[in-house]
Coordinates of C-alpha atoms and ligand atoms in Angstrom, one line a residue:
M14 CA -1.9 -4.1 -32.0
L15 CA 1.2 -2.0 -32.5
I16 CA 3.4 -1.8 -29.4
Q17 CA 5.2 1.5 -29.3
S18 CA 8.3 2.6 -27.5
V19 CA 7.9 6.3 -26.8
N20 CA 10.4 8.7 -25.1
P21 CA 8.3 10.4 -22.4
A22 CA 10.8 13.3 -22.1
T23 CA 9.8 14.3 -25.6
N24 CA 6.7 12.3 -26.3
K25 CA 8.3 11.1 -29.6
I26 CA 7.9 7.6 -30.9
V27 CA 11.3 5.8 -30.9
K28 CA 10.3 2.4 -32.2
S29 CA 7.3 0.3 -33.0
F30 CA 6.8 -3.5 -32.7
D31 CA 4.1 -5.8 -34.0
E32 CA 2.4 -8.0 -31.3
M33 CA 3.3 -11.7 -31.5
T34 CA 1.0 -13.6 -33.8
D35 CA -1.2 -16.3 -32.2
E36 CA 0.9 -18.9 -34.0
N37 CA 4.1 -17.6 -32.4
L38 CA 2.5 -17.3 -29.0
E39 CA 1.6 -21.0 -29.3
I40 CA 5.2 -21.9 -30.2
A41 CA 6.5 -19.9 -27.2
V42 CA 4.2 -21.7 -24.8
A43 CA 5.0 -25.1 -26.3
N44 CA 8.8 -24.4 -26.1
S45 CA 8.4 -23.3 -22.5
K46 CA 6.6 -26.5 -21.6
L47 CA 9.2 -28.6 -23.5
A48 CA 12.1 -26.7 -21.8
S49 CA 10.5 -27.3 -18.3
E50 CA 10.7 -31.0 -18.8
N51 CA 14.5 -30.8 -19.0
W52 CA 15.1 -27.8 -16.8
K53 CA 13.4 -29.5 -13.8
K54 CA 16.1 -32.2 -14.0
S55 CA 19.0 -29.7 -14.2
S56 CA 21.2 -29.2 -11.2
Y57 CA 21.3 -26.1 -9.0
K58 CA 24.8 -25.6 -10.2
E59 CA 23.7 -25.4 -13.9
R60 CA 20.8 -23.1 -13.0
G61 CA 23.0 -20.9 -10.9
N62 CA 25.7 -20.7 -13.6
L63 CA 23.1 -19.3 -16.0
L64 CA 21.9 -16.6 -13.6
K65 CA 25.5 -15.7 -12.8
K66 CA 26.2 -15.2 -16.5
V67 CA 23.1 -13.1 -16.8
A68 CA 24.3 -10.9 -13.9
V69 CA 27.8 -10.5 -15.4
L70 CA 26.3 -9.5 -18.8
M71 CA 23.9 -7.1 -17.2
R72 CA 26.8 -5.3 -15.3
S73 CA 29.0 -5.3 -18.4
K74 CA 26.2 -3.6 -20.5
K75 CA 25.1 -1.3 -17.7
T76 CA 25.5 1.9 -19.6
E77 CA 23.4 0.8 -22.6
L78 CA 20.7 -1.0 -20.6
S79 CA 20.3 2.0 -18.2
K80 CA 19.9 4.3 -21.2
L81 CA 17.2 2.1 -22.5
I82 CA 15.3 2.3 -19.2
T83 CA 15.6 6.1 -19.2
L84 CA 14.6 6.4 -22.8
E85 CA 11.5 4.2 -22.5
M86 CA 10.1 5.2 -19.1
G87 CA 11.9 8.4 -18.1
K88 CA 13.7 7.3 -14.9
I89 CA 16.7 9.6 -14.2
I90 CA 19.9 8.0 -15.4
A91 CA 21.6 7.5 -12.1
Q92 CA 18.6 5.6 -10.8
A93 CA 18.4 3.5 -14.0
E94 CA 22.1 2.5 -13.4
G95 CA 21.2 1.6 -9.8
E96 CA 18.3 -0.5 -11.1
I97 CA 20.7 -2.5 -13.3
D98 CA 23.1 -3.1 -10.3
L99 CA 20.2 -4.2 -8.1
S100 CA 18.8 -6.5 -10.7
A101 CA 22.2 -8.2 -11.2
D102 CA 22.5 -8.5 -7.4
I103 CA 19.1 -10.3 -7.3
F104 CA 20.3 -12.8 -10.0
D105 CA 23.5 -13.4 -7.9
Y106 CA 21.6 -13.7 -4.7
Y107 CA 19.4 -16.5 -5.9
A108 CA 22.2 -18.2 -7.7
D109 CA 24.2 -18.2 -4.4
N110 CA 21.4 -19.1 -2.0
A111 CA 18.6 -21.1 -3.8
E112 CA 20.1 -24.5 -3.1
A113 CA 20.2 -23.8 0.6
F114 CA 16.7 -22.3 0.6
L115 CA 15.3 -25.4 -1.2
Q116 CA 17.0 -28.1 0.9
D117 CA 14.9 -31.0 2.0
K118 CA 13.2 -30.0 5.3
P119 CA 13.2 -33.0 7.7
L120 CA 10.0 -33.5 9.7
G121 CA 9.6 -35.3 13.0
P122 CA 6.7 -37.8 12.8
K123 CA 6.1 -40.1 15.7
L124 CA 6.8 -43.1 13.5
G125 CA 9.1 -43.6 10.6
K126 CA 10.6 -40.7 8.7
A127 CA 9.3 -37.8 6.6
F128 CA 10.6 -34.7 4.9
I129 CA 9.5 -32.0 2.5
R130 CA 11.1 -31.8 -0.9
H131 CA 10.8 -28.7 -3.0
S132 CA 9.9 -29.5 -6.6
P133 CA 9.3 -27.2 -9.6
I134 CA 5.7 -26.8 -10.8
G135 CA 6.5 -26.0 -14.5
V136 CA 5.7 -23.1 -16.8
L137 CA 5.0 -19.7 -15.1
L138 CA 3.6 -16.6 -16.6
G139 CA 4.9 -13.2 -15.3
V140 CA 3.0 -10.0 -16.1
Q141 CA 5.2 -7.0 -15.2
P142 CA 4.9 -3.2 -15.1
W143 CA 7.1 -0.5 -16.7
N144 CA 8.2 1.3 -13.6
F145 CA 11.2 -0.9 -12.8
P146 CA 11.6 -2.8 -16.1
F147 CA 14.6 -4.9 -15.1
Y148 CA 14.2 -5.2 -11.3
Q149 CA 10.6 -6.4 -11.5
V150 CA 11.6 -9.2 -14.0
A151 CA 14.7 -10.1 -11.9
R152 CA 12.7 -10.6 -8.7
F153 CA 10.2 -12.9 -10.4
A154 CA 12.4 -14.8 -12.8
A155 CA 15.6 -15.4 -10.7
P156 CA 14.0 -17.5 -7.9
N157 CA 11.8 -19.4 -10.2
I158 CA 14.5 -20.3 -12.7
M159 CA 16.5 -21.6 -9.7
I160 CA 13.6 -23.8 -8.6
G161 CA 13.5 -25.3 -12.1
N162 CA 10.4 -23.6 -13.4
T163 CA 10.4 -21.9 -16.8
I164 CA 9.3 -18.3 -17.5
L165 CA 7.0 -16.7 -20.0
L166 CA 7.3 -12.9 -19.5
K167 CA 4.7 -10.4 -20.6
H168 CA 6.2 -7.0 -20.1
A169 CA 4.4 -3.7 -20.0
S170 CA 3.7 -2.2 -23.5
L171 CA 5.6 1.0 -22.6
V172 CA 8.9 -0.9 -22.4
P173 CA 9.1 -3.3 -25.3
Q174 CA 12.8 -2.6 -25.9
C175 CA 13.7 -3.4 -22.2
G176 CA 11.6 -6.6 -22.5
I177 CA 13.6 -7.7 -25.6
A178 CA 16.9 -6.7 -24.0
I179 CA 16.3 -9.0 -21.0
E180 CA 15.5 -12.0 -23.2
N181 CA 18.6 -11.3 -25.2
L182 CA 20.7 -11.4 -22.0
F183 CA 19.3 -14.9 -21.4
I184 CA 20.1 -16.0 -24.9
E185 CA 23.6 -14.6 -24.7
A186 CA 24.1 -16.3 -21.4
G187 CA 23.3 -19.6 -23.1
A188 CA 19.9 -20.3 -21.6
P189 CA 18.3 -23.4 -23.2
K190 CA 15.5 -22.4 -25.5
G191 CA 12.2 -21.9 -23.7
V192 CA 13.7 -21.4 -20.2
Y193 CA 13.0 -17.6 -20.5
T194 CA 10.8 -16.2 -23.2
N195 CA 9.6 -12.6 -23.8
L196 CA 6.0 -12.3 -25.0
L197 CA 5.2 -9.2 -27.0
I198 CA 1.4 -9.4 -26.3
S199 CA -1.3 -7.2 -24.8
G200 CA -2.6 -7.6 -21.2
K201 CA -5.8 -9.1 -22.5
R202 CA -4.0 -11.9 -24.3
A203 CA -1.8 -12.5 -21.3
S204 CA -4.9 -12.9 -19.2
A205 CA -6.4 -15.3 -21.7
I206 CA -3.5 -17.7 -21.8
V207 CA -3.8 -18.2 -18.0
S208 CA -6.4 -20.8 -19.0
D209 CA -3.8 -22.8 -21.0
E210 CA -3.3 -26.1 -19.1
R211 CA 0.5 -25.9 -19.7
I212 CA 0.8 -22.8 -17.6
K213 CA 0.9 -23.7 -13.9
G214 CA 1.1 -20.3 -12.1
V215 CA 0.9 -16.6 -12.7
S216 CA 2.5 -13.6 -11.0
L217 CA 1.4 -10.0 -11.7
T218 CA 2.9 -6.8 -10.6
G219 CA 0.7 -3.8 -11.5
S220 CA -2.5 -2.1 -10.8
E221 CA -5.4 -3.4 -8.8
E222 CA -7.5 -3.6 -12.0
A223 CA -5.1 -5.8 -13.9
G224 CA -4.4 -7.8 -10.7
S225 CA -8.0 -8.6 -10.2
K226 CA -8.5 -9.7 -13.9
I227 CA -5.5 -12.0 -13.7
A228 CA -6.6 -13.4 -10.3
E229 CA -10.1 -14.0 -11.6
Q230 CA -8.6 -16.1 -14.4
A231 CA -6.2 -17.9 -12.1
G232 CA -9.1 -18.7 -9.7
K233 CA -11.3 -19.9 -12.5
Y234 CA -8.6 -22.3 -13.8
L235 CA -7.2 -23.2 -10.4
K236 CA -3.7 -21.7 -10.9
K237 CA -1.5 -20.4 -8.1
S238 CA -1.1 -16.6 -8.3
V239 CA 0.9 -13.9 -6.7
L240 CA -0.1 -10.2 -6.9
E241 CA 2.0 -7.2 -6.2
L242 CA -0.3 -4.2 -6.6
G243 CA -0.5 -0.5 -5.8
G244 CA 0.1 1.3 -2.5
N245 CA -0.6 4.5 -0.7
D246 CA 2.2 4.3 1.8
A247 CA 2.1 6.5 4.9
F248 CA 5.2 8.3 6.1
I249 CA 4.7 9.1 9.8
I250 CA 6.7 11.8 11.5
L251 CA 6.5 11.6 15.3
E252 CA 7.2 14.3 17.8
D253 CA 10.7 13.1 18.6
A254 CA 11.8 12.6 15.0
N255 CA 15.0 14.1 13.6
I256 CA 13.1 16.6 11.4
D257 CA 16.0 17.4 9.0
K258 CA 16.6 13.7 8.3
A259 CA 12.9 13.0 8.0
V260 CA 12.6 15.8 5.4
E261 CA 15.5 14.5 3.4
W262 CA 14.1 11.0 3.3
A263 CA 10.6 12.3 2.7
V264 CA 11.7 14.0 -0.6
V265 CA 13.6 10.8 -1.6
G266 CA 10.6 8.6 -0.7
R267 CA 8.2 10.7 -2.7
I268 CA 10.2 11.5 -5.9
N269 CA 12.4 8.4 -6.3
N270 CA 11.6 7.0 -9.8
N271 CA 9.9 10.3 -10.6
G272 CA 7.2 9.4 -8.0
E273 CA 6.2 6.3 -9.9
C274 CA 6.9 3.7 -7.2
C275 CA 4.4 1.3 -5.7
V276 CA 6.2 1.8 -2.3
A277 CA 6.7 5.6 -2.7
S278 CA 5.9 7.5 0.4
K279 CA 2.6 9.1 -0.6
R280 CA 0.8 10.3 2.5
F281 CA 2.9 12.4 4.9
I282 CA 1.4 12.3 8.4
A283 CA 3.0 14.7 10.9
V284 CA 2.0 15.1 14.6
E285 CA 0.9 18.6 15.5
K286 CA 3.9 19.7 17.5
I287 CA 6.4 19.3 14.6
A288 CA 4.0 19.6 11.6
D289 CA 4.8 23.2 10.7
E290 CA 8.5 22.8 10.8
F291 CA 8.4 19.6 8.7
L292 CA 6.0 21.1 6.2
E293 CA 8.0 24.2 5.7
K294 CA 11.3 22.4 5.2
F295 CA 9.7 19.7 3.0
T296 CA 8.0 22.3 0.8
K297 CA 11.3 24.2 0.3
K298 CA 13.1 21.0 -0.8
M299 CA 10.4 19.9 -3.1
K300 CA 10.2 23.4 -4.7
N301 CA 14.0 23.4 -5.4
L302 CA 14.1 20.1 -7.3
V303 CA 15.9 20.3 -10.6
I304 CA 13.4 19.1 -13.3
G305 CA 14.5 18.2 -16.8
D306 CA 16.0 15.7 -19.2
P307 CA 16.3 12.3 -17.3
M308 CA 19.5 11.6 -19.3
D309 CA 21.2 14.6 -17.8
P310 CA 23.0 13.6 -14.5
K311 CA 22.1 17.0 -12.9
T312 CA 18.3 16.2 -13.2
E313 CA 16.6 15.3 -10.0
L314 CA 13.0 14.9 -11.3
G315 CA 12.3 13.5 -14.8
P316 CA 9.1 13.1 -16.7
L317 CA 6.3 10.6 -15.9
S318 CA 6.4 7.4 -17.9
S319 CA 4.0 8.6 -20.6
E320 CA 1.8 11.4 -21.6
D321 CA -1.2 9.4 -20.4
A322 CA 0.4 9.0 -16.9
A323 CA 1.0 12.8 -16.8
K324 CA -2.6 13.6 -17.8
K325 CA -3.9 11.1 -15.3
I326 CA -2.1 12.6 -12.3
A327 CA -2.8 16.2 -13.4
D328 CA -6.5 15.2 -13.5
Q329 CA -6.3 13.6 -10.1
V330 CA -4.8 16.7 -8.6
K331 CA -7.4 18.9 -10.3
R332 CA -10.2 16.7 -8.9
A333 CA -8.6 16.9 -5.5
I334 CA -8.5 20.7 -5.6
D335 CA -12.1 20.9 -6.9
A336 CA -13.1 18.7 -3.9
G337 CA -11.6 21.2 -1.4
A338 CA -7.9 20.3 -1.2
T339 CA -5.2 23.1 -1.3
A340 CA -2.1 22.9 -3.5
L341 CA 0.5 24.3 -1.2
L342 CA 3.1 23.7 -4.0
G343 CA 2.7 23.0 -7.8
G344 CA -0.6 21.5 -8.8
K345 CA -0.2 21.4 -12.5
R346 CA 1.8 20.1 -15.5
S347 CA 5.2 21.6 -16.0
D348 CA 5.6 24.3 -18.6
R349 CA 7.8 22.2 -21.0
D350 CA 7.5 19.5 -23.7
G351 CA 7.2 15.9 -22.5
A352 CA 5.2 14.1 -19.8
F353 CA 6.3 16.4 -16.9
M354 CA 4.3 17.3 -13.8
D355 CA 5.5 19.9 -11.3
P356 CA 6.3 18.7 -7.7
T357 CA 3.1 19.1 -5.8
I358 CA 2.0 19.1 -2.2
L359 CA -1.7 18.8 -1.4
T360 CA -3.2 19.7 2.1
D361 CA -6.7 19.9 3.5
L362 CA -7.6 16.4 2.2
K363 CA -10.8 15.2 3.8
P364 CA -11.9 11.5 3.7
E365 CA -14.5 12.4 1.0
N366 CA -11.8 13.8 -1.3
P367 CA -10.9 11.2 -4.0
A368 CA -7.2 11.9 -3.5
Y369 CA -7.6 10.7 0.1
S370 CA -7.9 7.2 -1.0
E371 CA -6.5 7.0 -4.6
E372 CA -2.9 6.1 -5.4
L373 CA -1.1 9.2 -6.7
F374 CA 1.6 7.9 -9.1
G375 CA 3.9 10.8 -9.6
P376 CA 5.6 13.7 -7.7
V377 CA 2.5 14.6 -5.7
A378 CA 2.6 14.4 -1.9
S379 CA -0.4 14.5 0.4
F380 CA 0.2 16.1 3.7
Y381 CA -1.9 15.5 6.9
R382 CA -1.6 17.0 10.3
V383 CA -2.7 14.9 13.3
K384 CA -3.0 15.4 17.0
N385 CA -0.9 12.5 18.2
E386 CA 0.6 9.1 17.5
E387 CA -2.7 7.3 17.9
D388 CA -4.3 9.4 15.3
A389 CA -1.3 9.0 13.0
I390 CA -1.7 5.2 13.2
K391 CA -5.5 5.4 12.6
L392 CA -5.0 7.6 9.5
A393 CA -2.1 5.4 8.2
N394 CA -4.4 2.4 8.4
D395 CA -7.4 4.1 6.8
S396 CA -6.5 3.0 3.3
S397 CA -7.6 0.1 1.0
F398 CA -3.9 -0.5 0.4
G399 CA -1.4 -2.1 2.7
L400 CA 2.0 -2.1 1.0
G401 CA 4.6 -0.2 3.0
C402 CA 4.9 2.4 5.7
S403 CA 7.7 4.6 7.2
I404 CA 7.9 5.8 10.8
F405 CA 10.3 8.5 11.9
T406 CA 11.2 8.6 15.6
E407 CA 14.4 8.8 17.6
D408 CA 13.0 6.1 19.9
V409 CA 13.4 2.8 18.1
E410 CA 11.4 0.9 20.7
K411 CA 8.5 3.2 20.2
G412 CA 8.9 2.8 16.5
K413 CA 8.5 -0.9 16.9
I414 CA 5.3 -0.5 18.9
V415 CA 3.9 1.7 16.2
A416 CA 5.1 -0.6 13.5
D417 CA 3.2 -3.5 15.2
Q418 CA -0.1 -1.6 14.8
I419 CA 0.4 -0.7 11.1
D420 CA -1.6 -2.8 8.6
A421 CA 1.0 -3.2 5.8
G422 CA 3.4 -5.8 4.4
M423 CA 6.5 -3.7 5.1
V424 CA 7.3 -1.1 7.8
F425 CA 10.6 0.8 7.8
I426 CA 11.7 2.8 10.8
N427 CA 13.7 6.0 10.0
H428 CA 13.8 5.2 6.2
P429 CA 11.4 5.2 3.3
T430 CA 10.2 1.8 2.1
W431 CA 13.1 0.2 0.2
T432 CA 14.1 -3.0 -1.4
Q433 CA 17.1 -5.3 -1.5
P434 CA 17.5 -9.0 -2.5
D435 CA 17.4 -10.4 1.0
L436 CA 14.4 -8.4 2.3
P437 CA 10.9 -9.8 1.5
F438 CA 8.6 -7.5 -0.5
G439 CA 4.9 -7.5 -0.7
G440 CA 1.6 -6.2 0.7
T441 CA -1.7 -6.9 2.4
K442 CA -5.3 -5.7 1.7
G443 CA -5.6 -4.2 -1.8
S444 CA -1.9 -4.3 -2.3
G445 CA -2.0 -8.0 -3.2
Y446 CA -0.8 -11.2 -1.7
G447 CA 2.4 -13.3 -1.8
R448 CA 6.0 -12.2 -1.3
E449 CA 8.9 -11.7 -3.6
L450 CA 12.6 -11.5 -2.8
S451 CA 14.5 -13.1 0.2
E452 CA 13.8 -16.8 1.2
L453 CA 10.1 -16.1 1.0
G454 CA 10.2 -15.2 -2.7
I455 CA 11.4 -18.7 -3.6
D456 CA 8.6 -20.3 -1.7
E457 CA 5.6 -19.3 -3.9
F458 CA 5.7 -21.4 -7.1
V459 CA 7.2 -24.6 -5.6
N460 CA 5.5 -27.9 -4.8
K461 CA 6.3 -28.5 -1.2
K462 CA 6.1 -32.3 -1.5
L463 CA 5.8 -34.5 1.5
I464 CA 7.8 -37.7 1.3
R465 CA 7.0 -40.2 4.1
I466 CA 8.9 -43.4 4.7
S467 CA 7.1 -46.0 6.9
G468 CA 8.1 -49.3 8.3
L469 CA 6.1 -52.1 6.6
N470 CA 4.7 -53.1 10.0
D471 CA 3.9 -49.6 11.3
P472 CA 0.4 -49.1 12.5
M473 CA -2.0 -46.8 10.6
Ligands
NAD519 P1 -0.9 -2.0 -15.1 O1 -1.7 -2.8 -14.2 O2 -1.5 -1.1 -16.1 O3 0.1 -2.9 -16.0 C1 0.9 -4.0 -15.3 C2 1.0 -5.1 -16.3 O4 -0.3 -5.7 -16.4 C3 1.4 -4.6 -17.7 O5 2.2 -5.6 -18.3 C4 0.0 -4.6 -18.4 O6 0.1 -4.8 -19.8 C5 -0.7 -5.8 -17.8 N1 -2.1 -5.7 -17.9 C6 -2.9 -4.6 -17.9 N2 -4.2 -5.0 -17.9 C7 -4.2 -6.3 -17.9 C8 -5.3 -7.3 -17.9 N3 -6.6 -6.9 -18.0 N4 -4.9 -8.6 -17.9 C9 -3.7 -8.9 -17.8 N5 -2.6 -8.1 -17.8 C10 -2.9 -6.8 -17.8 O7 0.1 -1.2 -14.2 P2 1.3 -0.2 -14.6 O8 0.6 1.1 -14.9 O9 2.2 -0.8 -15.6 O10 2.1 -0.1 -13.2 C11 1.8 0.7 -12.2 C12 1.0 0.0 -11.1 O11 1.8 -1.1 -10.6 C13 0.9 0.9 -9.9 O12 -0.4 0.7 -9.3 C14 2.0 0.4 -8.9 O13 1.7 0.7 -7.6 C15 2.0 -1.0 -9.2 N6 3.3 -1.6 -8.8 C16 3.3 -2.5 -7.7 C17 4.5 -3.0 -7.3 C18 4.5 -4.0 -6.1 O14 5.5 -4.7 -6.0 N7 3.5 -4.0 -5.3 C19 5.7 -2.7 -8.0 C20 5.6 -1.9 -9.1 C21 4.4 -1.3 -9.5

């Protein structure tokens, strides 16, 4: 299969790549296995130095790397630059903290001594999506390289140049051969190599469909897996919220990354008393967004990641309207070349409407009016997903009580769901399992080995 890099702002092919041959894939797996034998014996200092160098290189090449992101998947340029900074911060964060996170943990048995030692498990496969081409890789690769595992990385076919650029950063930073390897292969082939006995774990970020295929393989071959899947995050506006602030954050929460964010705010749930005011102000701001070339710093909303993605969301909106929803704003593709979709607000969504439960991956907001806080919580939880949620209220204590009742992996009070190196990231229900980032993110692919020291004459 040919892997193509296409600029979604123009739909023009920029570059094409041949997939790796089976022979080269075998060499990559063999090198990764070989490297893991030495890497597991390396010191935290050596591993940390490598990640620090990657971070320095990333920052020094920020302009060219962010342009590559924007070119391949359409993120607006300022956000692409932010992604490079965030990714470099993640490499630094694990370089600085991994040794402390992975210290022996003393236990207190009645007799003798015991502790937990954290050991690497070997070669890991990472399957990553196109929506944050550098950040997604950083949050998987950085903690695992610090543990002493080695990485085989299958990136999304939309961003082959980003995938190659990341591998080149590791090469330039002096990574021993096999510690980090980019695999130019299809999802199907990635799924197939999970069965390889040299691969000890797999992490996938992406759709439920791909996640379930990988998890099936991981289950069949008894490999540890982590899944970071889709979301349908609720953004709840309570009666006492600061409406102007909530509106500002609602727009950011929905259109950040052109709306292609797993933790984007997707369902806006407002209690009756403030619903009209919120909706009127939100609609006005969404309507005034500057749409255009993502390389232009004035642009606020760029194209979707591909023509297929734009067709998919336009079709979802059409089906929603056919099933009785109202498009209060937008509702169709933009009148310009490229994979653009107009900012859209859907209302009158009943539970039978497909858009009530589907993930809408683009600048399309669903708006719901509810009687009170209790109904807002009920609606927020009425989803097969459980990734993030936002609650807007001036009463933080009330916000915490509501947060407690939300079935999601992350709840943000007075902010859209966000990410930073020291905050754990992950979901519940159909949004997957396991956590990335923070101390929790270094705890997934590690052997928590018990070491017990007994006196020779101790009883059983
Ligand atoms: P996708 O599932 O199509 O692709 C993700 C990766 O999986 C790609 O590398 C793809 O090639 C691979 N893949 C596809 N089918 C596969 C299969 N059968 N076996 C193995 N690998 C396969 O997803 P996408 O369109 O690239 O990304 C968008 C999705 O990712 C959205 O649902 C979004 O919510 C989700 N996402 C989740 C998070 C999170 O942390 N929870 C973060 C970003 C994106």
